[in-house]
mmCIF file of C-alpha atoms in Angstrom:
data_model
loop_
_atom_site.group_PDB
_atom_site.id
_atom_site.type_symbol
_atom_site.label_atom_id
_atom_site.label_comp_id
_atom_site.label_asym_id
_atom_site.label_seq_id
_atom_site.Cartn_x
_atom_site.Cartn_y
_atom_site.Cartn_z
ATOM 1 C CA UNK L 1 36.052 -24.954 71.945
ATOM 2 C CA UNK L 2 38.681 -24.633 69.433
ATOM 3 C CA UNK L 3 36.398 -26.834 66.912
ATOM 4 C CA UNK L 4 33.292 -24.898 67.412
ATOM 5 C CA UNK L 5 35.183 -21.876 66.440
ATOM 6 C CA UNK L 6 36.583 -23.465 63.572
ATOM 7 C CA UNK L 7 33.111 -24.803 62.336
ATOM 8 C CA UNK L 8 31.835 -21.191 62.927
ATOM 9 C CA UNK L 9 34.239 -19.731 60.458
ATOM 10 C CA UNK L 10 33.848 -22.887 57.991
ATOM 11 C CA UNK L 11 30.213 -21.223 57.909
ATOM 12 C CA UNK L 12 31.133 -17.972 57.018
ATOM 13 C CA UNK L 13 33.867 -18.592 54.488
ATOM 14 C CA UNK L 14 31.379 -20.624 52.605
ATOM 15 C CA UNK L 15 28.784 -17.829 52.908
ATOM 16 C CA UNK L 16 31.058 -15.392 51.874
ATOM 17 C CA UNK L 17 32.149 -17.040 49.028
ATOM 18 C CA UNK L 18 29.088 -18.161 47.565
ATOM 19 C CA UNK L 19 28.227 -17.142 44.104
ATOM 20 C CA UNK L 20 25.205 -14.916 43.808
ATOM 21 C CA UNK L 21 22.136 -15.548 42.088
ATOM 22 C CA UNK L 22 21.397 -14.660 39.026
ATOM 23 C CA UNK L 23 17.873 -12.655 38.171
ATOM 24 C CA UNK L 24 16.732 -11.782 35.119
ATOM 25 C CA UNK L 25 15.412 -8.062 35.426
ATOM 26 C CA UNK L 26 12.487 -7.925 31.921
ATOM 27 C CA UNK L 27 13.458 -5.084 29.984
ATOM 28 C CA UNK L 28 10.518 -2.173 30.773
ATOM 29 C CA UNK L 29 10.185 -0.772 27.136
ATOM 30 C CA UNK L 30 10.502 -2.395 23.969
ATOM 31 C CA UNK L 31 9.934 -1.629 20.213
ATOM 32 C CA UNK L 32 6.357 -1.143 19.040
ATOM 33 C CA UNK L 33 6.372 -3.272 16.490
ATOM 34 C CA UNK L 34 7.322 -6.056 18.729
ATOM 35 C CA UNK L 35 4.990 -5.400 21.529
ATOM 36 C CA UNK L 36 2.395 -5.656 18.593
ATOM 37 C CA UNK L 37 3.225 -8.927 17.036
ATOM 38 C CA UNK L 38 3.419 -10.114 20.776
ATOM 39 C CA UNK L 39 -0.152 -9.146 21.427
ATOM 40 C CA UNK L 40 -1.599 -8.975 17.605
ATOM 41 C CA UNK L 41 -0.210 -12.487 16.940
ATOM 42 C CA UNK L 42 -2.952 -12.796 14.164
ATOM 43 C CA UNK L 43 -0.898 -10.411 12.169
ATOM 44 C CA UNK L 44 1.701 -10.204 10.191
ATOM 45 C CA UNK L 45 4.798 -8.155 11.013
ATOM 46 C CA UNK L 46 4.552 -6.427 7.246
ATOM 47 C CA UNK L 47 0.892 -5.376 8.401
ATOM 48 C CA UNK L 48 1.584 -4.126 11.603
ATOM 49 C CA UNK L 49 4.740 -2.341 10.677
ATOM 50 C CA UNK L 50 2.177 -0.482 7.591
ATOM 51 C CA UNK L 51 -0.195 0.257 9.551
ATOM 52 C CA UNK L 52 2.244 1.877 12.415
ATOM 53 C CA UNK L 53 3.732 4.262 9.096
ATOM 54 C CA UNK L 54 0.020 4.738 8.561
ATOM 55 C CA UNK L 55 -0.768 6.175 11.788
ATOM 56 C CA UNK L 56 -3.407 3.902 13.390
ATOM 57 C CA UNK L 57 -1.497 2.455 16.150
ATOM 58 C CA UNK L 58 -1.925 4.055 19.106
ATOM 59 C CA UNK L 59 0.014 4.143 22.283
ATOM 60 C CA UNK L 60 -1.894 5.181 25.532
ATOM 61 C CA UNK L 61 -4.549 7.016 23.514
ATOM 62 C CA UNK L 62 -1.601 8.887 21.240
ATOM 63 C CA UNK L 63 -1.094 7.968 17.682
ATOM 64 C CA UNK L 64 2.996 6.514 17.015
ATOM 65 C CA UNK L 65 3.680 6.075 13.885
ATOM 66 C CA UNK L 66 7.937 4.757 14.293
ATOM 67 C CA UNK L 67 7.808 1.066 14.541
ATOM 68 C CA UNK L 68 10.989 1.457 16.600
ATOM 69 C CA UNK L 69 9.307 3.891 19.196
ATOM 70 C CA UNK L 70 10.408 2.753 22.825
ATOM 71 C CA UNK L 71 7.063 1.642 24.318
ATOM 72 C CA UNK L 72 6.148 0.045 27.893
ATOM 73 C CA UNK L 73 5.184 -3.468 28.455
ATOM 74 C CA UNK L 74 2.294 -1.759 30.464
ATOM 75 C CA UNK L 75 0.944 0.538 27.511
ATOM 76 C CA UNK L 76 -2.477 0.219 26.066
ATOM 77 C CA UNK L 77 -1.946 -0.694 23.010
ATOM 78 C CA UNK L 78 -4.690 -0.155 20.121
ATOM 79 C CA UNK L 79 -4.944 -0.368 16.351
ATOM 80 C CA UNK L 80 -7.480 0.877 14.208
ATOM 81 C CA UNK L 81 -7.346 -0.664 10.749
ATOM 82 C CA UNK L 82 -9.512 -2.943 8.800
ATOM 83 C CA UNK L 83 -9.052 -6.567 9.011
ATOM 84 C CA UNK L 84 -6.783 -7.915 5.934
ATOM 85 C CA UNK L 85 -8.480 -10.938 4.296
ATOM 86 C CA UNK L 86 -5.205 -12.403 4.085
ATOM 87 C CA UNK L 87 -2.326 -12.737 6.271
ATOM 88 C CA UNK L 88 -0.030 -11.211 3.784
ATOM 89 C CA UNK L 89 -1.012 -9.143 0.522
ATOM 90 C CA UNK L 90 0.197 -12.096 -1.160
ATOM 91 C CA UNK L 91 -3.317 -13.578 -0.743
ATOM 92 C CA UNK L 92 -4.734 -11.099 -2.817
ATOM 93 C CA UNK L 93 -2.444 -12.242 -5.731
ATOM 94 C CA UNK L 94 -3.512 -15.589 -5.796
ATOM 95 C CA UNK L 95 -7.766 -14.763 -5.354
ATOM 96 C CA UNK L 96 -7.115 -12.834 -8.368
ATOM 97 C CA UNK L 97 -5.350 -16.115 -10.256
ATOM 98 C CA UNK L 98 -8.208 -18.333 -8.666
ATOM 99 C CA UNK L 99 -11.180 -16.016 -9.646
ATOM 100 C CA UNK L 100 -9.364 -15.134 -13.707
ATOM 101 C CA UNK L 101 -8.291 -18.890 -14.005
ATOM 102 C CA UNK L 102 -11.550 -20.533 -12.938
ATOM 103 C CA UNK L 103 -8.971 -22.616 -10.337
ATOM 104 C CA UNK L 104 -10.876 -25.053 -8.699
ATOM 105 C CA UNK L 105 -9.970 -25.206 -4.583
ATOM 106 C CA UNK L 106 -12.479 -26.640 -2.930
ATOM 107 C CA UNK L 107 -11.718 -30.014 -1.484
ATOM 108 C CA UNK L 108 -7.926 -30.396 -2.880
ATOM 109 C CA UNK L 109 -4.471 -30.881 -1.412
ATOM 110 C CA UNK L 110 -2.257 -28.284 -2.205
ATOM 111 C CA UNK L 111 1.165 -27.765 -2.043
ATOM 112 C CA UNK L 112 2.343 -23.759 -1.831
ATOM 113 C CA UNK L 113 5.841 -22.912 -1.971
ATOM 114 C CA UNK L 114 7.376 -19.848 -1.654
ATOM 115 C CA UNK L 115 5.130 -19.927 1.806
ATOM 116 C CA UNK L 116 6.830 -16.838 3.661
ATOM 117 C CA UNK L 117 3.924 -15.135 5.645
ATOM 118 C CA UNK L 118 1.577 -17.289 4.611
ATOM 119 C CA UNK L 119 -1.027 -15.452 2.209
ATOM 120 C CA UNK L 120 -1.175 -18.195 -0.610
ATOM 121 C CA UNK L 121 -2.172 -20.956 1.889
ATOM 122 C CA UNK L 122 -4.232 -18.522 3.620
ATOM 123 C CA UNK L 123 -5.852 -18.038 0.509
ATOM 124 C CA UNK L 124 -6.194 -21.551 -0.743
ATOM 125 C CA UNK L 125 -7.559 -22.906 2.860
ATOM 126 C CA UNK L 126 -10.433 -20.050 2.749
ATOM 127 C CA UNK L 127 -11.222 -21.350 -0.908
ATOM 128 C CA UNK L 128 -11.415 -24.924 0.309
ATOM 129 C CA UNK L 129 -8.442 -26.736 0.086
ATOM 130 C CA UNK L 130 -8.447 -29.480 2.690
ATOM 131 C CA UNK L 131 -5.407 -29.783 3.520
ATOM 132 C CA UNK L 132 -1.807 -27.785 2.285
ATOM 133 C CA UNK L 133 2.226 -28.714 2.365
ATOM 134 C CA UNK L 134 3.551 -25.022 2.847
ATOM 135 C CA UNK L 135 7.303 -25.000 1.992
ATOM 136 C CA UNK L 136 9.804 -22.205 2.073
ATOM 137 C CA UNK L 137 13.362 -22.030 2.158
ATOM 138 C CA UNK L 138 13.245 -19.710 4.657
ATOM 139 C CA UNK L 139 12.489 -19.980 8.481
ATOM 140 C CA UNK L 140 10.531 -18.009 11.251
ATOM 141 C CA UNK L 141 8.565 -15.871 8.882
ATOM 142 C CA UNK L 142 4.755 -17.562 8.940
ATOM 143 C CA UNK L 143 2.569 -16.361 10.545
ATOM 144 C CA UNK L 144 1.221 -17.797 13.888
ATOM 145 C CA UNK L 145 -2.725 -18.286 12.382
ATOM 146 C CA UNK L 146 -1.153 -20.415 9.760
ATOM 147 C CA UNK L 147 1.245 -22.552 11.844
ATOM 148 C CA UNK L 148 -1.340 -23.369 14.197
ATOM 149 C CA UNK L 149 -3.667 -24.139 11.754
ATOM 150 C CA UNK L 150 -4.647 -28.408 11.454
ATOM 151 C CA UNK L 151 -4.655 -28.394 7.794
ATOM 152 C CA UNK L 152 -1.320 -26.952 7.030
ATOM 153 C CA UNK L 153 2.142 -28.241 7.232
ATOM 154 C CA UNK L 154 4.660 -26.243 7.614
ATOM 155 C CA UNK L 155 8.105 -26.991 5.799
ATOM 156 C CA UNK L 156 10.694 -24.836 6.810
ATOM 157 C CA UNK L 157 14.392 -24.734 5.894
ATOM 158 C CA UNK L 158 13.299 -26.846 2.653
ATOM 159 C CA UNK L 159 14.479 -25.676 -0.602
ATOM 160 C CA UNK L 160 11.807 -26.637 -3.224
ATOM 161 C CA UNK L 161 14.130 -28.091 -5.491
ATOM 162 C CA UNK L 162 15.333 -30.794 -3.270
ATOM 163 C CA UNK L 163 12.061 -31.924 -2.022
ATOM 164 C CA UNK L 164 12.641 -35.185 -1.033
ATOM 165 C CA UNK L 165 8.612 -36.225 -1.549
ATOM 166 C CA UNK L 166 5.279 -35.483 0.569
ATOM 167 C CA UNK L 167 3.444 -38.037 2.334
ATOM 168 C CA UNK L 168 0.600 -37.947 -0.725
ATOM 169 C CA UNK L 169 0.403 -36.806 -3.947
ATOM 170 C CA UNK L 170 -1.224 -33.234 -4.406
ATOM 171 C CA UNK L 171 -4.279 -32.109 -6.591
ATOM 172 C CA UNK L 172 -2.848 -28.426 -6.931
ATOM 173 C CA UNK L 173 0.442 -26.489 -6.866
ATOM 174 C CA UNK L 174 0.891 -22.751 -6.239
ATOM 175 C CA UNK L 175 4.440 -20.929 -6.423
ATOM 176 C CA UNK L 176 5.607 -17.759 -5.641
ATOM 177 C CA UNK L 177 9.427 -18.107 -5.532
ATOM 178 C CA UNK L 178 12.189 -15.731 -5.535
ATOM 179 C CA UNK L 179 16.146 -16.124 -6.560
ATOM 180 C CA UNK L 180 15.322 -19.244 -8.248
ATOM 181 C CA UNK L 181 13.824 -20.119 -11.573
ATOM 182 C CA UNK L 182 10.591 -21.935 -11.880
ATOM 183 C CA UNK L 183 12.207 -24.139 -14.147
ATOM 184 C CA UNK L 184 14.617 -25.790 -11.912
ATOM 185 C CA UNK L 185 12.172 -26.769 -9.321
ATOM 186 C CA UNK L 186 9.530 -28.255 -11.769
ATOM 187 C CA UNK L 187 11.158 -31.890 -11.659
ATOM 188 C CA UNK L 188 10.467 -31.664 -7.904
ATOM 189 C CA UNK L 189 6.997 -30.472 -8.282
ATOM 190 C CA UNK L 190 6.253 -32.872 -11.174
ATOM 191 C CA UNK L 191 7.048 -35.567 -8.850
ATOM 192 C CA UNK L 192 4.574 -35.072 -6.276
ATOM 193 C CA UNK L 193 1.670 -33.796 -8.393
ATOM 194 C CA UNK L 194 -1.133 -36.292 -9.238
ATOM 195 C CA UNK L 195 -1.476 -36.714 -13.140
ATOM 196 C CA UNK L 196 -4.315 -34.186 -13.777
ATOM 197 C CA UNK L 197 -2.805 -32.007 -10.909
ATOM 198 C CA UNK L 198 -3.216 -28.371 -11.330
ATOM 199 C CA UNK L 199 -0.031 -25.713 -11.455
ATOM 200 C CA UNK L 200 -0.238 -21.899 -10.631
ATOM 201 C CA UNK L 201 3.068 -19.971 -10.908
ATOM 202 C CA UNK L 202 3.969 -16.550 -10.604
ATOM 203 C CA UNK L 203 6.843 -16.002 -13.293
ATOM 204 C CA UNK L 204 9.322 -13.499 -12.190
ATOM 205 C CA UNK L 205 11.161 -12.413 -15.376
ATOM 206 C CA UNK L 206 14.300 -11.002 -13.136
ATOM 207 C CA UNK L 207 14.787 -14.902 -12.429
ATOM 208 C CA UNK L 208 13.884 -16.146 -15.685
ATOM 209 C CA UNK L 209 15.703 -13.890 -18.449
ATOM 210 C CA UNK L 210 18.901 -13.962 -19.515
ATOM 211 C CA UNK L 211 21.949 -11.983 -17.177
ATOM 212 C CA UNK L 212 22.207 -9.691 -20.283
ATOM 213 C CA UNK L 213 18.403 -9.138 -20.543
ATOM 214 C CA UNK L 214 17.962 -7.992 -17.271
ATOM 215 C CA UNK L 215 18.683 -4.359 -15.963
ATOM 216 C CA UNK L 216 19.726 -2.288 -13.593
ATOM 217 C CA UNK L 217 18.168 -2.840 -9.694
ATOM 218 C CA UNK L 218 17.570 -6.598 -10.877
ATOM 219 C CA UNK L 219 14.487 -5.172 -13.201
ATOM 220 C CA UNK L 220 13.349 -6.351 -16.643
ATOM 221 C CA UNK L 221 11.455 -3.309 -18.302
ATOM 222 C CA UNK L 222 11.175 -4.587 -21.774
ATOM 223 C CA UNK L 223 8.068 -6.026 -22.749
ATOM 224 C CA UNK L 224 9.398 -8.143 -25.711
ATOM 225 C CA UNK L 225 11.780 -9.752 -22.677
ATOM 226 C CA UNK L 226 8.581 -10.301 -20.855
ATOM 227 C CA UNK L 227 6.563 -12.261 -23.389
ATOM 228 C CA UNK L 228 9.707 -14.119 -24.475
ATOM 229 C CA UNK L 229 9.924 -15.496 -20.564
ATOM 230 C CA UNK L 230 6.683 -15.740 -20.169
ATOM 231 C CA UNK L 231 6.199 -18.350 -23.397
ATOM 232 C CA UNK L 232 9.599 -20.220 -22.843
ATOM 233 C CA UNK L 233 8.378 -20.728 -18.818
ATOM 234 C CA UNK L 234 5.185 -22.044 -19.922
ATOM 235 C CA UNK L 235 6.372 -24.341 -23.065
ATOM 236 C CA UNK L 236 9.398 -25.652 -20.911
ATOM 237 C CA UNK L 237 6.508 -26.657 -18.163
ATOM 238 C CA UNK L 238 4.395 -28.199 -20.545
ATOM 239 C CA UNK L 239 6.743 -30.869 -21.855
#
């Protein structure tokens, strides 16, 4: 009948007409250096990315050494290098402070800004601290061993300076910050440091000297400029 015939072509307009699915195809090679942080997540992407310029990443049994080499998703993968310490080289910067300074870890709350990778908490945690308040102004950069980890908080997208408090007071205070003087974030730090709290600082005299005093490629290579920084950093702190 004429209404069969008419439900008949109903059908087929609607199959005709009908939008087709969408399916995501996964892309078959990708960089190295992201195929390692995807399977090395215990690393950092500034170690994996040496250690491919260094030649001990290997591909399928044959040493790449371009971090932007075009690799499989189905490539054996391997690197031979020796275990960092430290997420980050930073952590070597502050074992040095801790083991020259006599800094007592073990058992405090810390709070490390300038967090970035992660090698100043990774540092502190592995000297003791119980528990640390990692801040950074940046975002996506830690690494994953320190995000997961219980006894960290991560503060992300926080600029030091307006810290609006921590749930508790901390024993000790590490900073590694760049762009910014020390001195503007020390009423923010002071505020969340228990009385006989304990304060590490790098002091970067490209941030700290005068405009005039620095030179060129942001670098201060007089050593006068450099004791002058150092002393008015510490002084100013002190007060």
């Amino acid at each position: 009948t004429w209404r069969d015939t008419y439900s008949r072509l109903w059908m087929l307009r609607n199959c005709c007409t009908a939008k087709p699915e969408r399916v995501l195809i996964p892309k078959k090679k990708r960089r190295l250096d992201e195929v390692c942080l995807e399977r090395f997540q215990q690393y950092s992407r500034a170690f994996i990315q040496s250690w491919i310029l260094q030649g001990k990443v290997s591909v399928d049994g044959r040493v790449v050494n371009k971090a932007g080499t075009l690799v499989s998703n189905k490539s054996a993968v391997e690197i031979r290098a020796e275990v960092p310490k430290y997420v980050c080289r930073a952590g070597y910067k502050l074992e040095a402070a801790i083991q020259q300074l006599n800094v007592d870890v073990s058992g405090k709350i810390a709070l490390d800004s300038g967090l970035s990778t992660g090698g100043f908490t990774d540092c502190l945690l592995q000297h003791g601290a119980s528990f640390v308040y990692g801040v950074d102004v940046g975002y996506g950069q830690v690494a994953d061993k320190i995000r997961k980890d219980a006894r960290v908080c991560v503060m992300e997208r926080m600029n030091l300076r307006y810290l609006p408090g921590l749930p508790q007071q901390v024993d000790l205070v590490t900073l590694d910050l760049s762009f910014i003087s020390v001195l503007l974030v020390m009423p923010a730090v002071i505020s969340v440091m228990k009385e006989n709290a304990t304060l590490v600082t790098l002091v970067k005299p490209q941030f700290e000297a005068r405009r005039s005093q620095v030179g060129g490629g942001g670098i201060v290579r007089d050593p006068q400029v450099h004791q002058e920084v150092r002393f008015f950093s510490l002084h100013t702190q002190l007060r």
